[in-house]
Coordinates of C-alpha atoms and ligand atoms in Angstrom, one line a residue:
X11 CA 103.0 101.5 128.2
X12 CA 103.5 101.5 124.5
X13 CA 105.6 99.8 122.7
X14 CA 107.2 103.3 121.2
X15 CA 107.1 105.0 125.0
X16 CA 111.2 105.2 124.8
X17 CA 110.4 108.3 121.9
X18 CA 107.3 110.3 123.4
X19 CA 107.2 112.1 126.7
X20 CA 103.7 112.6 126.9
X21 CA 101.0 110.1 127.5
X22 CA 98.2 109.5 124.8
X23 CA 94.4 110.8 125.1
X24 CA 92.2 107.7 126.0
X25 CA 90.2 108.3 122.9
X26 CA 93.1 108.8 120.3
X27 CA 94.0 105.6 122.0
X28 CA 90.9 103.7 120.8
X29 CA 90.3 105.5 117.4
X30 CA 93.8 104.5 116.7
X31 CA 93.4 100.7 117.7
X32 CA 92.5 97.7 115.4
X33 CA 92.5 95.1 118.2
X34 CA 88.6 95.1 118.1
X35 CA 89.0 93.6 114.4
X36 CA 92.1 91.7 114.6
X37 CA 91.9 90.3 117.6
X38 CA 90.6 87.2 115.2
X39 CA 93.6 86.8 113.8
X40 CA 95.5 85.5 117.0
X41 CA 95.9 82.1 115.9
X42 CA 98.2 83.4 112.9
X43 CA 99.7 86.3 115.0
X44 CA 100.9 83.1 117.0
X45 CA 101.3 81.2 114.5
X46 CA 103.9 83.6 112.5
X47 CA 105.7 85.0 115.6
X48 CA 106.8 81.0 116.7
X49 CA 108.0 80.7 112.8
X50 CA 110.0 83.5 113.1
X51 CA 111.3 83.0 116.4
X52 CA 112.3 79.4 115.3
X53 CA 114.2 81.1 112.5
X54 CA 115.3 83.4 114.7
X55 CA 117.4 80.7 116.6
X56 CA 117.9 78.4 113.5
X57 CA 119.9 81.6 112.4
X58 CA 121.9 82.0 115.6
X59 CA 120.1 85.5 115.8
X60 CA 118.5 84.5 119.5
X61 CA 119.2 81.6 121.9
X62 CA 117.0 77.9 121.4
X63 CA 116.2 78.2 124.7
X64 CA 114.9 82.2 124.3
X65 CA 112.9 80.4 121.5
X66 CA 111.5 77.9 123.1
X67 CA 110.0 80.6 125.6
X68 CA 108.8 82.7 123.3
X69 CA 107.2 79.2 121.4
X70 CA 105.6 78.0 124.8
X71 CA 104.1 81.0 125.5
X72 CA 102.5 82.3 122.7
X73 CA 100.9 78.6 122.5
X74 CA 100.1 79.2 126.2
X75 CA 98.8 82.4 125.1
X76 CA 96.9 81.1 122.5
X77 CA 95.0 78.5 124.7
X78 CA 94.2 80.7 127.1
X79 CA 92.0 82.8 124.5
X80 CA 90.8 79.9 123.0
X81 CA 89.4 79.0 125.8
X82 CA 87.9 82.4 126.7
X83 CA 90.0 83.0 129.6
X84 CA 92.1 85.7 128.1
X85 CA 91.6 89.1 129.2
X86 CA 92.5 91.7 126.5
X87 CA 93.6 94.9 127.8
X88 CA 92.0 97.7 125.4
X89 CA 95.2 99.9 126.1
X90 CA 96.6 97.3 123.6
X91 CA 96.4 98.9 120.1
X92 CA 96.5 95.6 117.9
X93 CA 96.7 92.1 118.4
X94 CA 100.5 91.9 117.7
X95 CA 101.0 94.3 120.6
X96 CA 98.7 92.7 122.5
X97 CA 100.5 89.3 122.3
X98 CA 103.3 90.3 122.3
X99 CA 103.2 92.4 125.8
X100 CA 101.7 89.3 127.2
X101 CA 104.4 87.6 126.3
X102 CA 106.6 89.5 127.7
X103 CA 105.2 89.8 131.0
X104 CA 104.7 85.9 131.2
X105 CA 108.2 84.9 130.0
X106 CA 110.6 88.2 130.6
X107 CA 113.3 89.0 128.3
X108 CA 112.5 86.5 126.1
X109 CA 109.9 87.9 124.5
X110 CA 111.1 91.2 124.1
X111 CA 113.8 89.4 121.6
X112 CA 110.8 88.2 120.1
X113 CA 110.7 91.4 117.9
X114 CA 114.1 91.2 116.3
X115 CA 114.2 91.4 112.8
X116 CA 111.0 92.0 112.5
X117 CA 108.3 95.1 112.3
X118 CA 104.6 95.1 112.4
X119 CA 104.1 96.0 109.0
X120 CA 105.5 92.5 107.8
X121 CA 103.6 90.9 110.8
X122 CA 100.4 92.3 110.2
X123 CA 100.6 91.3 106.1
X124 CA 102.2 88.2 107.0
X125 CA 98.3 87.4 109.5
X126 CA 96.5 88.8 106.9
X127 CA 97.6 86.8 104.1
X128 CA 97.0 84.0 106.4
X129 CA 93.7 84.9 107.5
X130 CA 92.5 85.3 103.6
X131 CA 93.5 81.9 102.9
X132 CA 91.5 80.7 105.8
X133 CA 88.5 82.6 104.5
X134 CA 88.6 82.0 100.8
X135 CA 89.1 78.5 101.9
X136 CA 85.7 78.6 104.0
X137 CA 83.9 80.4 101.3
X138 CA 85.2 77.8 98.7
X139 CA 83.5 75.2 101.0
X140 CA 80.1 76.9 101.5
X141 CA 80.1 77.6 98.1
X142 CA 80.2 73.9 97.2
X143 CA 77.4 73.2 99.6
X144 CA 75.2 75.4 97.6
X145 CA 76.2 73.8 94.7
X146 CA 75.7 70.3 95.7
X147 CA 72.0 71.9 96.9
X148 CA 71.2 73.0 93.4
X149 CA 72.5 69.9 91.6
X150 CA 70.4 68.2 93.8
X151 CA 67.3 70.3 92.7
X152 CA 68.1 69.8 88.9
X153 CA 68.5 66.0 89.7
X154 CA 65.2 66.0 90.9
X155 CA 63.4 67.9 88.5
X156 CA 65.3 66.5 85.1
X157 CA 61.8 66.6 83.5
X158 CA 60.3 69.6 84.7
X159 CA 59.8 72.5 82.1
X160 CA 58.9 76.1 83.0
X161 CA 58.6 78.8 80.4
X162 CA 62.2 80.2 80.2
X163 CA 62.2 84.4 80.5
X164 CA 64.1 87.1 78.6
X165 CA 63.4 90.4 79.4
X166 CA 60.7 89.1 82.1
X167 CA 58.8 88.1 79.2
X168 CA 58.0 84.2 78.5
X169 CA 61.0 83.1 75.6
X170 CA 60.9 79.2 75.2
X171 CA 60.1 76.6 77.3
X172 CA 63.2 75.3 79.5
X173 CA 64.0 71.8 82.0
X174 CA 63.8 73.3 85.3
X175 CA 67.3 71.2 86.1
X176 CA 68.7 73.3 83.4
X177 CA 67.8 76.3 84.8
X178 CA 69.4 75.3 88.5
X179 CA 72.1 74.4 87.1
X180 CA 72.7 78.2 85.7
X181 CA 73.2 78.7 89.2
X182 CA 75.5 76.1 90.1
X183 CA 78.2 77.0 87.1
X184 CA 77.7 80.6 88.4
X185 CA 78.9 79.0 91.6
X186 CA 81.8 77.3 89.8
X187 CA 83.9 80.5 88.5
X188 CA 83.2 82.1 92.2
X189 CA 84.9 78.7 92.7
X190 CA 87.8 79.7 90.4
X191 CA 88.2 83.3 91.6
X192 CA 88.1 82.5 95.3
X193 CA 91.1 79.9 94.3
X194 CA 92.8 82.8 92.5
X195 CA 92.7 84.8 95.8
X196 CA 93.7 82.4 97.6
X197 CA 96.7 82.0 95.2
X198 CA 97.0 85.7 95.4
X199 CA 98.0 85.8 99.2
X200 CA 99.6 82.6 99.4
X201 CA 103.0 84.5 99.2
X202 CA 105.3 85.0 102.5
X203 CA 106.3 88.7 103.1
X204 CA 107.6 88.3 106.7
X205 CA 111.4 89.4 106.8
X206 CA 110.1 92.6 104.8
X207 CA 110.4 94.0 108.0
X208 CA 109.3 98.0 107.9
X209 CA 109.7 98.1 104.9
X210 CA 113.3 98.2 103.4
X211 CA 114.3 94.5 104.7
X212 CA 116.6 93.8 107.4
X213 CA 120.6 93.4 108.2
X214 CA 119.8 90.3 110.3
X215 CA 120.9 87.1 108.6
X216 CA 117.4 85.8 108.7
X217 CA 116.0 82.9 106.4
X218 CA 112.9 83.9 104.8
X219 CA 112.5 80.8 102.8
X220 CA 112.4 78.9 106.2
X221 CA 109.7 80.2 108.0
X222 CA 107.7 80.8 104.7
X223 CA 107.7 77.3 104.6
X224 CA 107.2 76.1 108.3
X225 CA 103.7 78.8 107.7
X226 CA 102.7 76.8 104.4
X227 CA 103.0 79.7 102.0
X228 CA 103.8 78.5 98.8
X229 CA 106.8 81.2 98.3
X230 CA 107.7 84.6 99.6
X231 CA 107.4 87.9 98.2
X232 CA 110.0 89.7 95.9
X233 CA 110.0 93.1 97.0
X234 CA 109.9 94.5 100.8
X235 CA 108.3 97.5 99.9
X236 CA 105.3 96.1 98.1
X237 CA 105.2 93.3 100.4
X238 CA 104.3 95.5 103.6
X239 CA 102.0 97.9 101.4
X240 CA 100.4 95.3 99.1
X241 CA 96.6 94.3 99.7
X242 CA 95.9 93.0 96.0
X243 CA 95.3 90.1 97.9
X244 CA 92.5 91.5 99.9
X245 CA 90.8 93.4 96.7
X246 CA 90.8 89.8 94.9
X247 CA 89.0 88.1 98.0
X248 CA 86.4 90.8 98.2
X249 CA 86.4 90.9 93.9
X250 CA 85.5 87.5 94.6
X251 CA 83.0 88.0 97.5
X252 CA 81.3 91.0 95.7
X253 CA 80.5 88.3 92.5
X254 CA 79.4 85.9 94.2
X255 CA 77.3 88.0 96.1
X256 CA 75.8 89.5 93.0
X257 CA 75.3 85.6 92.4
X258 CA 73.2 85.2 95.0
X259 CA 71.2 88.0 94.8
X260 CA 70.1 86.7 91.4
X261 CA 69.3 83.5 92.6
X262 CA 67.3 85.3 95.9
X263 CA 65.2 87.3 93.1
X264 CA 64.3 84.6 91.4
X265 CA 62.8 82.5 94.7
X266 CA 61.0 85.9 95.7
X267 CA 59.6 86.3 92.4
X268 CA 58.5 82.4 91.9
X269 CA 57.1 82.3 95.3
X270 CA 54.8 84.9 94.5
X271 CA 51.0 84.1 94.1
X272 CA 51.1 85.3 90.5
X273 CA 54.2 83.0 89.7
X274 CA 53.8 80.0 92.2
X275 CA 56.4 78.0 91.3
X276 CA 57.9 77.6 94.3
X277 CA 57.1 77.4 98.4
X278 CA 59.8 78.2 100.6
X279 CA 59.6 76.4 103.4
X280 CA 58.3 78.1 106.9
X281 CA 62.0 77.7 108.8
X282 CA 62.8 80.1 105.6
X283 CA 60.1 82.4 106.1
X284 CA 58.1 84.4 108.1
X285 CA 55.3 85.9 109.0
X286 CA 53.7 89.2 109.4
X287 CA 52.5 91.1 112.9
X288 CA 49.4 92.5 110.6
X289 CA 48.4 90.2 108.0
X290 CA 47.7 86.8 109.2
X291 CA 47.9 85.2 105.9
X292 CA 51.5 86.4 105.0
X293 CA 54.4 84.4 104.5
X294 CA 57.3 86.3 103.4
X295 CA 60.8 85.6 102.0
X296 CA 62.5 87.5 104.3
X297 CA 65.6 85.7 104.0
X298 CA 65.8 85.7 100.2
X299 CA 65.3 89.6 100.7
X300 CA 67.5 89.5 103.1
X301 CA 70.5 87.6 101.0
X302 CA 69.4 90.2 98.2
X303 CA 69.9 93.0 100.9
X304 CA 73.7 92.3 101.7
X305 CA 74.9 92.3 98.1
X306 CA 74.8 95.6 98.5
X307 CA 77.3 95.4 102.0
X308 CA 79.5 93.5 100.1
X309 CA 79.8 96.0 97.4
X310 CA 80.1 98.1 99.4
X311 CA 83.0 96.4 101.7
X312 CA 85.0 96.1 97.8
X313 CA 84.3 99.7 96.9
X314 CA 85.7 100.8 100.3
X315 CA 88.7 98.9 100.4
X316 CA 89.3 100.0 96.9
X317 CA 88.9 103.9 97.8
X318 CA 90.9 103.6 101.0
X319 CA 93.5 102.1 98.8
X320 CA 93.8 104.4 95.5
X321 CA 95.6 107.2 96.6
X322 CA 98.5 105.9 99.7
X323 CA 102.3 105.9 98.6
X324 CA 104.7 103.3 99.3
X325 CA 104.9 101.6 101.8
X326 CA 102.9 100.8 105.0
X327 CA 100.5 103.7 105.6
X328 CA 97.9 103.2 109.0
X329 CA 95.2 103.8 106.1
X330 CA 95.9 100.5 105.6
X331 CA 94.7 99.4 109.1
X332 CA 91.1 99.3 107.4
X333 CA 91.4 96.7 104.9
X334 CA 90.8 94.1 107.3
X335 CA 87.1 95.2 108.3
X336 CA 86.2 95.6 104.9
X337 CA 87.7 92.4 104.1
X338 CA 85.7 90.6 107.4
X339 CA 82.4 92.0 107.1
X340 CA 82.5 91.1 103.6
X341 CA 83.6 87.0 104.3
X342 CA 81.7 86.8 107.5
X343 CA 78.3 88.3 105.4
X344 CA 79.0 85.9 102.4
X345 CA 79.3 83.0 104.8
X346 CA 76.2 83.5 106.1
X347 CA 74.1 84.0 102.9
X348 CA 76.0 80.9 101.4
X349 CA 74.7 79.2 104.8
X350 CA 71.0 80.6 104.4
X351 CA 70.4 80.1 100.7
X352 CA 71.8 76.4 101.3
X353 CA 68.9 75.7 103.4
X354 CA 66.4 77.9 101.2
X355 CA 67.3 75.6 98.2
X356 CA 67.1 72.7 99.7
X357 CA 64.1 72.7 101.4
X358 CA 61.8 74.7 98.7
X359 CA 59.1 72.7 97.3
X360 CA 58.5 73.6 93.6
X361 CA 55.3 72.9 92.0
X362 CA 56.2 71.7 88.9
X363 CA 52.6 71.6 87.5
X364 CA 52.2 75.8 87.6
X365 CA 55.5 75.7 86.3
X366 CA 54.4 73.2 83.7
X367 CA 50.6 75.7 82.9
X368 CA 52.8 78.4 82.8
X369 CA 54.5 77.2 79.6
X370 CA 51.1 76.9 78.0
X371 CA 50.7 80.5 77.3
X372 CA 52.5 82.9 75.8
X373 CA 53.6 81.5 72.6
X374 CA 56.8 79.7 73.1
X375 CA 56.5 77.7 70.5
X376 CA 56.7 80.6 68.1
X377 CA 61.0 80.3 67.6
X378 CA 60.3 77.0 66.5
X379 CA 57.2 77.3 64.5
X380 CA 59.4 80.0 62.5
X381 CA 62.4 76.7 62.8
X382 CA 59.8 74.0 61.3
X383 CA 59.2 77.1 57.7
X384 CA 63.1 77.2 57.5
X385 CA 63.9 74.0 57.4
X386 CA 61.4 73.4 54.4
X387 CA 63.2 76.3 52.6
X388 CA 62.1 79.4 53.7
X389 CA 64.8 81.8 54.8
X390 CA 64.5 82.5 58.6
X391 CA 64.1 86.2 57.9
X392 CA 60.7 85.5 56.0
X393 CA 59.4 82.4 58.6
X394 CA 60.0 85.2 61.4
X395 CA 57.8 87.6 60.1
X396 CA 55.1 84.7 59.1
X397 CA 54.8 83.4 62.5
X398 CA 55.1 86.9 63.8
X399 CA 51.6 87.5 61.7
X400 CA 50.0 84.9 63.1
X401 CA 50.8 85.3 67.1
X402 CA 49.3 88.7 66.5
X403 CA 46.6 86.7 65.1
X404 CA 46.4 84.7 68.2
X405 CA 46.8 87.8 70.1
X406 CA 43.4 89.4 68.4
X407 CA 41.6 85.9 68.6
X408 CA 42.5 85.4 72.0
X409 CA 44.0 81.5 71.8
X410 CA 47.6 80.3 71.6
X411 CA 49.5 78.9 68.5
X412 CA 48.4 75.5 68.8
X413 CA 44.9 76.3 69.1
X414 CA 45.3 77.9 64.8
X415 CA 43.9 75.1 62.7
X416 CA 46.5 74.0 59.4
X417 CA 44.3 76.3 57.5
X418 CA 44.7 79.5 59.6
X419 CA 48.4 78.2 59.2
X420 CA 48.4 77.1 55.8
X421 CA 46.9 81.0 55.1
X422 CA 50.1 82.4 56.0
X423 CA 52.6 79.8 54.3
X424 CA 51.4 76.7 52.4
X425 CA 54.6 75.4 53.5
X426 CA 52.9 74.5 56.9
X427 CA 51.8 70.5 56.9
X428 CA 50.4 68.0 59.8
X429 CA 53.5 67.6 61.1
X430 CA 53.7 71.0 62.2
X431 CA 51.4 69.9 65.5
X432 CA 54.9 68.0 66.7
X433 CA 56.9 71.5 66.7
X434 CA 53.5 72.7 68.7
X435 CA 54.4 70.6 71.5
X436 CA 56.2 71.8 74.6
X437 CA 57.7 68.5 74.8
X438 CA 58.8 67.9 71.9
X439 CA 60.5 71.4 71.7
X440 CA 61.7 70.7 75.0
X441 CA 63.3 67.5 73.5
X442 CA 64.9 69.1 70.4
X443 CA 67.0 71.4 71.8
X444 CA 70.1 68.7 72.1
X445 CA 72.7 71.1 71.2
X446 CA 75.8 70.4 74.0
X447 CA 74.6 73.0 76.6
X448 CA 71.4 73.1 75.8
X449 CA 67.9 72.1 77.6
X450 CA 67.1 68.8 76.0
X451 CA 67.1 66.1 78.8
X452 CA 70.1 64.1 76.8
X453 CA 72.2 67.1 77.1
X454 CA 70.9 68.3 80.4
X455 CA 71.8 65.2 81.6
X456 CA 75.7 65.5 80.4
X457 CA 75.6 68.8 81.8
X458 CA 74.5 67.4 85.2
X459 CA 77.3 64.6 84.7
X460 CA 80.0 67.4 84.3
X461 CA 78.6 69.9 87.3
X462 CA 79.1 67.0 89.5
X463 CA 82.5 66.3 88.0
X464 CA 83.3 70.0 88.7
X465 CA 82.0 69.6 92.1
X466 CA 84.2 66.8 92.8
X467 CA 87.2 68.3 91.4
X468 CA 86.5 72.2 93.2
X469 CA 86.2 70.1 96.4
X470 CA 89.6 68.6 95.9
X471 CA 91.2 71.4 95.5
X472 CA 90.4 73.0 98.1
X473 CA 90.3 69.9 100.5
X474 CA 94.2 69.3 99.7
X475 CA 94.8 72.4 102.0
X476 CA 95.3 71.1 105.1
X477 CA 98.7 73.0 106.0
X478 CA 99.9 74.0 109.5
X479 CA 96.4 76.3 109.5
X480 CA 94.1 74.1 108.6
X481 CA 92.8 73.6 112.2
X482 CA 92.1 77.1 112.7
X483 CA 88.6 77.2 110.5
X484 CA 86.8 76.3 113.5
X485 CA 87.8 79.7 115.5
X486 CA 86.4 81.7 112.9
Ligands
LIG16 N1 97.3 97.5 113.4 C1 98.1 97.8 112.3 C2 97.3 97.4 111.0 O1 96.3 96.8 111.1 C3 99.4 97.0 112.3 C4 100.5 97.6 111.6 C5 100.9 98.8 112.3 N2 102.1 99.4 111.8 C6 102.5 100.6 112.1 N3 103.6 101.0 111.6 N4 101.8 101.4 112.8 O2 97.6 97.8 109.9

């Protein structure tokens, strides 16, 4: 029987009943569907509005409830159209009247914003931690390879030579602002809008501060009618998710690319690989593909929430009953990649000596060739075009800059001495770029100091959020 039957006369069609439903999708959210209905009912009695003893019913069965589907015993009834019906009919049959006061005061469209919000936290929480993992993998790579150099690309093309470490660590300040925008989500739905009710508030003398509190929000909303209809909170998650995404799918590109035979920089190893049914000498980066692959779910996920959004007036509309798959698929994928390209990163071996005979062609040295003329005098505009003549000498001759004697280089500009051979030198280039965020060792190795320091103070942050919910991770 629904919850509505004392209104309709007729029954409802067994499909309309299941292409109306959510409780395939938020059935997850049962721990903060219990959660905020033994808040409110606590409130409830704290305000005289039902009997302690009614609420300490309705408090031991939901909890009862809850175990029971924790531990798998619970049988859903698919007549049930969301989780908050589903609970709360259970409840009701288990514990009587009871639980049919449960309701006071309150209406779906608060309850289901109120999980929601709740459910966000938990997941920008868990991609915040994932997050760091894959950071700490990548500051681990750059640790390790503080004096590797590879030729550093721009337009594909080789640029100037760069500390592999450096390179990682591109990655792992990438990872740091997904940091900062899952945080701001998190912010974003850290606001209580339970006693909204439908949507205009409520004549009970309920305390909304209270059981804002006793659910660890950090305040409650302002306004009934934007509580019940706002999902900002689910746009920023996904914004965040969709980045960070994008993020990855960088990072998966590169992998693919370097574990190429024409590149081999890098070997992925096998438990991140695999095979083909054809070729017996394949070994592909499936899973790096893969990674690459979702991005475009999790667009996807943001650009349907967004559309399912853009055009609904005030307040609650069932529309809105699709935010949370969106919202789902797109954490649940994330987690995941953040989970693979952990493992991919840490495991890779990279072969720093094709990384290192990479950097030998392709003139790298030119930018500070053209560097070594300005500083005796020459205005860069002029030392540009001077070196520019003689790579395109190189290029007809066959050979790379260092291979010019001083008098093919003293032809162009009789500024060019000896000491030009030290500007020639991958090394020494290497070595010379020590401007703060550069790829010098001395500043990669600050850099390193403060990614770490970053780390440290991301996984505080996040770590000092172990309210009433905390637990609830581990039924994701
Ligand atoms: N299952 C619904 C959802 O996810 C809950 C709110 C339903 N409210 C209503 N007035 N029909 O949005």
């Amino acid at each position: 029987m629904a919850l509505w039957s004392g209104r309709f006369e007729g029954g409802q069609d067994s499909f309309l009943q299941q292409f109306g439903a959510s409780l395939p999708v938020d059935r997850r959210m049962y721990v903060q569907d219990v959660e905020g209905s033994i808040a409110h009912a606590r409130m409830l009695a704290a305000q005289g509005i039902i009997s302690s003893s009614d609420a300490e019913a309705i408090c031991a069965g939901l909890s009862s409830i809850r175990h029971d589907i924790a531990c798998g015993t619970f049988m859903f009834d698919e007549a049930d159209e969301d989780i908050h019906m589903a609970l709360e009919a259970e409840l009701t049959r288990r514990i009587g009247d009871a639980g049919a006061r449960l309701h006071t005061a309150r209406s779906r469209n608060d309850q289901v914003a109120t999980d929601t919000r709740l459910f966000a936290k938990t997941l920008a929480r868990n991609l915040m931690e994932a997050a760091g993992s894959l950071r700490e993998a990548l500051i681990d790579q750059a640790q390790q390879h503080m004096h590797t150099i590879m030729p550093g690309y721009t337009h594909m093309q080789h640029a100037q030579p760069v500390l592999l470490s450096h390179h990682f660590l591109a990655y792992s300040w990438m990872l740091a602002r997904d940091h900062t925008r899952l945080m701001a989500a998190f912010c974003a739905a850290d606001c209580c809008p339970l006693g909204s009710a439908a949507l205009a508030g409520t004549s009970w003398p309920i305390d909304r501060e209270a059981t804002a509190h006793s659910l660890g929000f950090a305040a409650c909303t302002e306004n009934s009618l934007d509580a019940v209809s706002d999902r900002d909170f689910l746009l920023d998650l996904l914004h965040a998710c969709t980045v960070m995404a994008v993020h990855l799918s960088r990072l998966c590109e590169e992998l693919i690319l370097w574990s190429t035979s024409e590149f081999g920089f890098v070997t992925l190893s096998d438990a991140y690989s695999t095979g083909s049914s054809i070729m017996p000498q394949k070994k592909n980066p499936d899973f790096a593909e893969l990674i690459r692959g979702k991005t475009g779910r999790v667009v996807g996920d943001m650009v349907s929430l967004l559309v399912t959004l853009k055009g609904l007036p005030l307040a609650y509309n069932k529309d809105m009953q699709e935010d949370k798959s969106c919202a789902f698929d797109a954490a649940d994928t994330l987690l995941d990649c953040l989970r693979c390209a952990t493992g991919m990163v840490s495991t890779m071996t990279v072969h720093a000596d094709a990384m290192r005979a990479a950097v030998e062609t392709g003139y790298l040295a030119a930018t500070d060739v053209a560097d070594y003329l300005a500083k005796k005098g020459m205005p860069f505009r002029q030392a540009h075009e001077v070196v520019g003549r003689l790579v395109l000498l190189c290029d007809k001759r066959g050979c790379e800059l260092k291979d010019l004697t001083l008098e093919d280089l003293r032809a162009q500009s009789d500024l060019f001495e000896a000491d030009v051979v030290s500007c020639l030198s991958i090394e020494s280039i290497v070595d010379a770029r020590v401007s703060q965020g550069g790829t010098a060792p001395a500043a990669v190795t600050e850099q390193l100091e403060c990614a770490k320091q970053a780390l440290v103070r991301d996984r505080e942050a996040y770590a000092d959020d172990q309210g009433p919910l905390g637990a609830i991770t581990d039924l994701l």
